[in-house]
Short mmCIF file of C-alpha atoms and ligand atoms in Angstrom, two decimals:
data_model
loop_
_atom_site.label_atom_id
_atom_site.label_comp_id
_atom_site.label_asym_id
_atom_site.label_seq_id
_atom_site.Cartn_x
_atom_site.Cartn_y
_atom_site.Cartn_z
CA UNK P 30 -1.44 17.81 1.46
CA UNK P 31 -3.35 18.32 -1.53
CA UNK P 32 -7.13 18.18 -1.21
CA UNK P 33 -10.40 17.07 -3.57
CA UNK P 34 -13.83 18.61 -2.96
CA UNK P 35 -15.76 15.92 -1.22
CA UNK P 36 -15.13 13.04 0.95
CA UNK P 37 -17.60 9.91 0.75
CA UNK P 38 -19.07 9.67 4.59
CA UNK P 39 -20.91 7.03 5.64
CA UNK P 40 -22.76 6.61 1.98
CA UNK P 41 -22.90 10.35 1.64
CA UNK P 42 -20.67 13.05 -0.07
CA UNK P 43 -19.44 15.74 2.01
CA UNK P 44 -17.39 19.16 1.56
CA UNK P 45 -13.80 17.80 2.50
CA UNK P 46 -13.52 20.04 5.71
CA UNK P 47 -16.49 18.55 6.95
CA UNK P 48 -15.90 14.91 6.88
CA UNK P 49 -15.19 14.56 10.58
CA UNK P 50 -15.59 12.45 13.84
CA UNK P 51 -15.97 12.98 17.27
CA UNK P 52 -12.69 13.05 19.70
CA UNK P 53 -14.24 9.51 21.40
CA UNK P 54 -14.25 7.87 18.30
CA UNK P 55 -13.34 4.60 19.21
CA UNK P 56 -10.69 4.02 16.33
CA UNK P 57 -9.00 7.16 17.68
CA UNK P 58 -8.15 5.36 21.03
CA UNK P 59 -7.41 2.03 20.45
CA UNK P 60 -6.60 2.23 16.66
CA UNK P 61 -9.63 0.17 15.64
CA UNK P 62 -9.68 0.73 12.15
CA UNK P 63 -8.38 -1.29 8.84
CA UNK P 64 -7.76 0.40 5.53
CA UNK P 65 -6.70 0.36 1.97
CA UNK P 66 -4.56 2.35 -0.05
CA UNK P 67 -5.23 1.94 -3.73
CA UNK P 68 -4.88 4.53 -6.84
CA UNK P 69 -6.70 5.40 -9.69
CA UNK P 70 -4.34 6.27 -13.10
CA UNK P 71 -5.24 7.96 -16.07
CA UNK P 72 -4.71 5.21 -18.76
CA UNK P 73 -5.69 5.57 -23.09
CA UNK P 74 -8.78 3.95 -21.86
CA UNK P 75 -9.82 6.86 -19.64
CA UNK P 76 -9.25 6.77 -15.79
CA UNK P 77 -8.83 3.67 -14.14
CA UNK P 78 -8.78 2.50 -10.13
CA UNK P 79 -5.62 -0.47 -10.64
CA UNK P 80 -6.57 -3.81 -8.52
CA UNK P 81 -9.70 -2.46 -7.80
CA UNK P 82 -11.38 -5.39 -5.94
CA UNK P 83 -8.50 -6.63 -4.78
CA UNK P 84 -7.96 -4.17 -2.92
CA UNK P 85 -11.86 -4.03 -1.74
CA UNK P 86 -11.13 -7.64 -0.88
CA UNK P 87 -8.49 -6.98 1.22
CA UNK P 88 -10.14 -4.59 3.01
CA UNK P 89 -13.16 -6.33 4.02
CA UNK P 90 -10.76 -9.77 5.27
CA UNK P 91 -8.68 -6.76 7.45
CA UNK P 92 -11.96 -6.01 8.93
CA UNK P 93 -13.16 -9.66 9.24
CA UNK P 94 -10.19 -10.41 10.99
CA UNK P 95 -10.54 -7.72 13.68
CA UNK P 96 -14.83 -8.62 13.88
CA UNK P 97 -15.70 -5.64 12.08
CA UNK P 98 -18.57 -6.16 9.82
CA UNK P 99 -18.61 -3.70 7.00
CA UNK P 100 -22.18 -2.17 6.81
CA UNK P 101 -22.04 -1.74 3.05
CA UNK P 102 -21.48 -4.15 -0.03
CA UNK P 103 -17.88 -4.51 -1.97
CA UNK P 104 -19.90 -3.64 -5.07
CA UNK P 105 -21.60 -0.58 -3.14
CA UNK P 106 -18.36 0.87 -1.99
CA UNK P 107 -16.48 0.07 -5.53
CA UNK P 108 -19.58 1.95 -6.67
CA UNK P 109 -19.23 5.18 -3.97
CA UNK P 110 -15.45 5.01 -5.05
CA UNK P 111 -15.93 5.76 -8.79
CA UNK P 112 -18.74 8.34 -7.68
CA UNK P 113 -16.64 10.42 -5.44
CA UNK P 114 -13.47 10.09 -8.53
CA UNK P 115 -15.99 11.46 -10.70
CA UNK P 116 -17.30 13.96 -8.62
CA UNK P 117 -13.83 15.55 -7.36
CA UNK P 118 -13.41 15.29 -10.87
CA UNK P 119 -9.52 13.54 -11.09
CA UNK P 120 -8.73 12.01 -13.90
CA UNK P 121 -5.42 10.17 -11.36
CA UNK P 122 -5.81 9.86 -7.73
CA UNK P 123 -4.97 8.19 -4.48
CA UNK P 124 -7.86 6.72 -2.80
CA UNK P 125 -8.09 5.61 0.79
CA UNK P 126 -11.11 3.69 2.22
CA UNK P 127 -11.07 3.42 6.19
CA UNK P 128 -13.39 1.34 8.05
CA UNK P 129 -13.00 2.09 12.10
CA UNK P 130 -15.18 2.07 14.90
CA UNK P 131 -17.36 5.16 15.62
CA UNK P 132 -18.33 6.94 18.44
CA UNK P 133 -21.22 5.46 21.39
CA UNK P 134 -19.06 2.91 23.51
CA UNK P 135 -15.11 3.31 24.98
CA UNK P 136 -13.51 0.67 26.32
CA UNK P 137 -11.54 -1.77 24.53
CA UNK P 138 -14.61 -4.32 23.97
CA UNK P 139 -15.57 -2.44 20.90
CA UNK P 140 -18.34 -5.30 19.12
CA UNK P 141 -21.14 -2.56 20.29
CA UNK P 142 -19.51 0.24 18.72
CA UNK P 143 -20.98 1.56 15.60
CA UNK P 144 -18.81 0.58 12.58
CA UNK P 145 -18.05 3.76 10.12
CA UNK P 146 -16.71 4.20 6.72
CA UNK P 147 -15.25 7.01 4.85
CA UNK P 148 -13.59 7.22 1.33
CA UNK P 149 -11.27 10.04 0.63
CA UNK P 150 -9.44 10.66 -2.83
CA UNK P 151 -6.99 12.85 -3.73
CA UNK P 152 -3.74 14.13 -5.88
CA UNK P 153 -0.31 12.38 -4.94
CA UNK P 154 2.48 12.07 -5.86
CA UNK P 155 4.85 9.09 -5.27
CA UNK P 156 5.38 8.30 -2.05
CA UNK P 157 9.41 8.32 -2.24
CA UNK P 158 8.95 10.54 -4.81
CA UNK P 159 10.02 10.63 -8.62
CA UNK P 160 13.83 10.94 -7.95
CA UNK P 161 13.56 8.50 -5.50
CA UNK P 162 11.97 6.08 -8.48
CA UNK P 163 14.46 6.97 -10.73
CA UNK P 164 17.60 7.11 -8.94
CA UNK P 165 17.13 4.53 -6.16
CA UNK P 166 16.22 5.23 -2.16
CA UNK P 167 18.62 5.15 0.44
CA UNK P 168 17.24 2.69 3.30
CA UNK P 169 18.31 1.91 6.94
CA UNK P 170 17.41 -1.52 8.63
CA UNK P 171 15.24 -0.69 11.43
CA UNK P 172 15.88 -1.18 15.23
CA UNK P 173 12.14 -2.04 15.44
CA UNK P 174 10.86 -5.42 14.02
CA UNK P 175 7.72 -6.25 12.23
CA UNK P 176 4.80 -6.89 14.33
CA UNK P 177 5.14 -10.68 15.43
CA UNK P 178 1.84 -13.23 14.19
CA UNK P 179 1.20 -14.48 17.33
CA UNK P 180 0.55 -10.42 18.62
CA UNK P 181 -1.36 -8.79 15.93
CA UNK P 182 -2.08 -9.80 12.04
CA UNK P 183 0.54 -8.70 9.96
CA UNK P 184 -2.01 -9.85 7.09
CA UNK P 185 -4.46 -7.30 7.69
CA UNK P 186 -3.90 -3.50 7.17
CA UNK P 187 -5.33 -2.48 10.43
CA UNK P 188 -5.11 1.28 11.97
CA UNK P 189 -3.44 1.03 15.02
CA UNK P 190 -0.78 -2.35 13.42
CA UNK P 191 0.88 0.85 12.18
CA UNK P 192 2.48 2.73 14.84
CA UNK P 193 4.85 0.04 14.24
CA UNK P 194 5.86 1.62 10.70
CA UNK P 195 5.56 4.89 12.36
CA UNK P 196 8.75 4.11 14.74
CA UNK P 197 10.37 2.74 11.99
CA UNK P 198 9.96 5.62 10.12
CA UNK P 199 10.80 8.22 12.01
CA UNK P 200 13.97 6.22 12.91
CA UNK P 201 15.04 5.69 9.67
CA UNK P 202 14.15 9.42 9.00
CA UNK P 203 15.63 10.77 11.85
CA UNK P 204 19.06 9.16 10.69
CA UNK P 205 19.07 10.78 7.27
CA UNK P 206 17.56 7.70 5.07
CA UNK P 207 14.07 7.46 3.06
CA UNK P 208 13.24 4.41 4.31
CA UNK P 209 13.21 2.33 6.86
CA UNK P 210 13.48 -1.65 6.16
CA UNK P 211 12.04 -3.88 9.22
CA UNK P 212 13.19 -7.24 10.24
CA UNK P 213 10.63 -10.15 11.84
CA UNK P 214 10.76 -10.96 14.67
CA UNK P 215 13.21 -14.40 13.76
CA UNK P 216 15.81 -11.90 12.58
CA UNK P 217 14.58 -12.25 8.79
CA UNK P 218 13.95 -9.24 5.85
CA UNK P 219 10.37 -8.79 6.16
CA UNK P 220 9.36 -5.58 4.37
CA UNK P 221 9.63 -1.75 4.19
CA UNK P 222 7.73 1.09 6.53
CA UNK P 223 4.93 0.95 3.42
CA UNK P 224 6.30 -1.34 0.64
CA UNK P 225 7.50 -4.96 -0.01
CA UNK P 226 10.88 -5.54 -0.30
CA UNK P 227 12.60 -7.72 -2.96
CA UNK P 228 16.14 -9.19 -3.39
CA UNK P 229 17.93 -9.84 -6.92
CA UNK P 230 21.03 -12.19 -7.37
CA UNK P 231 22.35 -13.74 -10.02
CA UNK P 232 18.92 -13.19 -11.82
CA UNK P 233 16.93 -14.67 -9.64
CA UNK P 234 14.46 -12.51 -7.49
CA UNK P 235 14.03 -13.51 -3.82
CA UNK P 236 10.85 -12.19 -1.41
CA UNK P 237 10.19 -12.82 2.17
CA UNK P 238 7.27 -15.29 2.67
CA UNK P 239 3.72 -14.86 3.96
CA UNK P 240 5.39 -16.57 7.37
CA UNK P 241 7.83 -13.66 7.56
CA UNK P 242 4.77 -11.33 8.96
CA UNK P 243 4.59 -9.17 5.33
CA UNK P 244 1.56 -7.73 4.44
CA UNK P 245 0.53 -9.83 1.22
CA UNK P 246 1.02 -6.76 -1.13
CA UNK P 247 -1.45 -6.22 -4.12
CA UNK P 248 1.78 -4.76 -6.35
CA UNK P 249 3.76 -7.88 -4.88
CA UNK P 250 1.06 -9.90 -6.47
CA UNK P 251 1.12 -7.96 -9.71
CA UNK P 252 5.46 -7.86 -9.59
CA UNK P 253 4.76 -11.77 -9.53
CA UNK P 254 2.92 -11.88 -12.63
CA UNK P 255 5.11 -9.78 -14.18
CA UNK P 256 8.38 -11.51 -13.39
CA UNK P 257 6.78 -14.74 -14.15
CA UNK P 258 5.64 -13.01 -17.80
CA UNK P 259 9.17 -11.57 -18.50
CA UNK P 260 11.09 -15.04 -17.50
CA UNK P 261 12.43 -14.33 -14.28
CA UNK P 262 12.97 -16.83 -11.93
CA UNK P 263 11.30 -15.57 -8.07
CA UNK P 264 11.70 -17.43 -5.03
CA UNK P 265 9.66 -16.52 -1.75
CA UNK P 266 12.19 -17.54 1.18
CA UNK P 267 13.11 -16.29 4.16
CA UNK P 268 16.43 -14.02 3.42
CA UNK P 269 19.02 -12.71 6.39
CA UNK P 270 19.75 -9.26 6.56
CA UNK P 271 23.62 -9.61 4.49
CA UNK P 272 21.90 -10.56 1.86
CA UNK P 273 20.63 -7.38 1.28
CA UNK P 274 23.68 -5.99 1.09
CA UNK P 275 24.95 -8.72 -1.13
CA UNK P 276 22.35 -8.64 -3.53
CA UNK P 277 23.49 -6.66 -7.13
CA UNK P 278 19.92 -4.87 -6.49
CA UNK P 279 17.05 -4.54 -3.87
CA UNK P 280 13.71 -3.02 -5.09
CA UNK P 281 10.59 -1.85 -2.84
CA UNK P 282 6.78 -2.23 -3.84
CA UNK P 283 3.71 -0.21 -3.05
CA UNK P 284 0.28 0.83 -4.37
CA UNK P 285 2.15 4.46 -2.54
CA UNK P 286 5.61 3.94 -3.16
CA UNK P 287 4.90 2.04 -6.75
CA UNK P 288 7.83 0.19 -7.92
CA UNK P 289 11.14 1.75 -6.04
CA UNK P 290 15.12 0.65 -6.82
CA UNK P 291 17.02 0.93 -3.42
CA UNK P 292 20.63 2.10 -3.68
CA UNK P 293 22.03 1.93 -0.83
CA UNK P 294 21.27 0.18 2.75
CA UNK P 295 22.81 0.61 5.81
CA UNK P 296 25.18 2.96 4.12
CA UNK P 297 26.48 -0.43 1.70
CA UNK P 298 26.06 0.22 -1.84
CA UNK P 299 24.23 -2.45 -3.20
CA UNK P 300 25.57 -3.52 -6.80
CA UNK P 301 26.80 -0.87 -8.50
CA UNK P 302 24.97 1.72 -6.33
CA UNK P 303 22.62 2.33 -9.00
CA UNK P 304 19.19 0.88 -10.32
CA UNK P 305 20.43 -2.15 -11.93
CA UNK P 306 18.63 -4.33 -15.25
CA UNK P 307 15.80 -6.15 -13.27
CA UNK P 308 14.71 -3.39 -11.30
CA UNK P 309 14.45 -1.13 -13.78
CA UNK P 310 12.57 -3.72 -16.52
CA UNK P 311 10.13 -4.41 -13.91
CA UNK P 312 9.53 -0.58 -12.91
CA UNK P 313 8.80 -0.46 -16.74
CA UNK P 314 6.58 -3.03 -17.46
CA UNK P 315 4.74 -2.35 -14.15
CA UNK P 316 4.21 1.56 -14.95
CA UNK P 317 2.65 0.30 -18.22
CA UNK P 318 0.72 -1.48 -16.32
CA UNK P 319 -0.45 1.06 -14.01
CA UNK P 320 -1.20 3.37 -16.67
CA UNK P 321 -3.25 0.99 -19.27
CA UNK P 322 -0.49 0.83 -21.55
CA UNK P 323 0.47 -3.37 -21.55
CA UNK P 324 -2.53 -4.94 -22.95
CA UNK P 325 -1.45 -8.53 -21.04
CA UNK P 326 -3.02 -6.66 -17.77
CA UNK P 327 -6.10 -4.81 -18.61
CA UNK P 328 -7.70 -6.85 -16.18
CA UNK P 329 -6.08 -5.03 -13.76
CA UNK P 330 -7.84 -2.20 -14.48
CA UNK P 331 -11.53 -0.65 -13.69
CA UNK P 332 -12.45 1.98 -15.57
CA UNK P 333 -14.38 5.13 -14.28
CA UNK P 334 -16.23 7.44 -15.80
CA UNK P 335 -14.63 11.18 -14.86
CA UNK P 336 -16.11 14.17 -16.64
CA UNK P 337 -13.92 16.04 -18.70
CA UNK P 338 -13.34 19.35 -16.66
CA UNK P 339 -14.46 22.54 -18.06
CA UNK P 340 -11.93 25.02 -18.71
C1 PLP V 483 3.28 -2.47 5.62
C2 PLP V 483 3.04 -2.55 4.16
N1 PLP V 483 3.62 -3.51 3.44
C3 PLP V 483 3.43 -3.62 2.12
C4 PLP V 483 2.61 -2.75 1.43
C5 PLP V 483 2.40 -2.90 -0.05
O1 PLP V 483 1.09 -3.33 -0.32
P1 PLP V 483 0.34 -2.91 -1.65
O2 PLP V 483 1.21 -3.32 -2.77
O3 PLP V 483 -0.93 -3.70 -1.61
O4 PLP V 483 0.11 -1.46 -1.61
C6 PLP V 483 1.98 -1.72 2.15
C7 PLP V 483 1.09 -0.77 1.47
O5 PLP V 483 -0.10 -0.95 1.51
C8 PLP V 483 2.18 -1.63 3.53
O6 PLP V 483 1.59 -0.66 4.25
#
């Protein structure tokens, strides 16, 4: 992977090889740990962290939810964020905040175990990379459903919840696809290994529901906006799995992945077998977004301040 300089540590800034734990770190052995995944663009305006505190929001309800109290501020790790962007340096940049439990107690009571928190930023690309943007992703419905509700919190982006995509993914991988598309546990579409997942018929763009065990995506909440802004009619229902294959397009969302046409699933074309109309209108006007250029969401965006690197 492609590094950066320094790592944000517990409220300091450390040489990236030396932003470590110990091996009894308790979020190594029972995967207590929540975390974001959020990225900074270069936009006219300068560089700019999308969703910011949404995303910062997020991340302290995932630790809520698992009794993890965050021993810093949302406006004092929004503020170590745009330091360490600035200090690395990177004018675009993915940035991933993780909040686990430290070393000092094992077991799995874990509410005396110190609670840590790193930042790391650094170059990446897209997640299912630029062909896979432009040309569509080939997906395989996973064997492995979606965490239930009633066993963990599909709401919260928690460390160890994702072993669950792991499976998914190698499976899907394994078999040849780039990405693996897991049911819920009813039977339903719930989402990809990383991304939302979206259906379009007739015009009208379907979702699975909050119910469905998604994780309540911050680009899902920007797609909304944007379909709402350009007309389109979007439903949030439950959908069965044929419907997928019956849909003229399928498209995949992701602060990773960003906004992803899927060709083919299960080895069924779906549509044409290429990135049809409303897939790729709403990759456009969300990349604009992304990268400052749509005025109508400059909201979105939170500037930082990088120094311009010497040459
Ligand atoms: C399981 C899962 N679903 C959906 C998403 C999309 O969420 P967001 O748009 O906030 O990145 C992600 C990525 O964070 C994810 O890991």
């Amino acid at each position: 992977m492609d590094q950066a300089e320094l790592i944000w540590h517990n409220g300091e800034l450390v040489p990236w090889e030396e932003a470590k734990v110990h091996v009894l770190t308790h979020g190594l052995h029972y995967g207590t740990g929540v975390f974001e995944g959020i990225r900074a663009y270069e936009t006219p305006q300068g560089t700019a962290v999308f969703r910011h505190r949404d995303h910062l929001e997020r991340l302290f309800k995932s630790a809520e939810l698992y009794y993890m109290p965050i021993p810093y501020t949302l406006e004092e790790l929004r503020a170590a964020t745009h330091e360490l962007i600035a200090a690395n340096e990177l004018r675009e940049c993915y940035i991933r905040p993780i909040v686990f439990r430290g070393y000092g107690q094992m077991g799995l009571y874990p509410l005396d175990a110190p609670v840590e928190v790193s930042i790391a930023v650094w170059p990446w690309g897209a997640y299912l990379g630029e062909e896979g943007k432009r040309a569509g992703v080939r997906a395989k419905v996973a064997s492995w459903r979606r965490i239930p509700h009633d066993s963990l919190i599909p709401h919260a982006k928690a460390c160890g919840q994702y072993l669950n995509n792991v499976l998914a993914k190698i499976e899907a991988s394994k078999a040849g696809y780039q990405e693996a598309i897991l049911l819920d546990s009813h039977g339903f579409v719930c989402e990809g290994s990383g991304e939302n997942i979206y259906a379009v018929r007739d015009g009208v763009i379907t979702t699975p529901p909050q119910t469905a065990g998604i994780l309540d995506g911050i680009s899902r909440k920007s797609v909304f906006q944007i379909a709402h802004d350009l007309g389109y009619e979007l439903v949030e229902r439950d959908l069965a799995r044929a419907e997928l294959y019956l849909a003229d397009e399928v498209f995949l969302t992701g602060t990773a992945a960003e906004l992803v046409p899927v060709r083919e699933i299960d080895d069924h074309a779906i549509g044409t077998g290429e990135p049809g109309p409303v897939s790729r209108e709403l990759q456009r006007v969300f990349e604009d977004a992304l990268h400052g250029r749509d005025p109508r969401y400059s909201d979105w965006l939170d500037l930082v301040k990088v120094p311009t690197k010497a040459t």
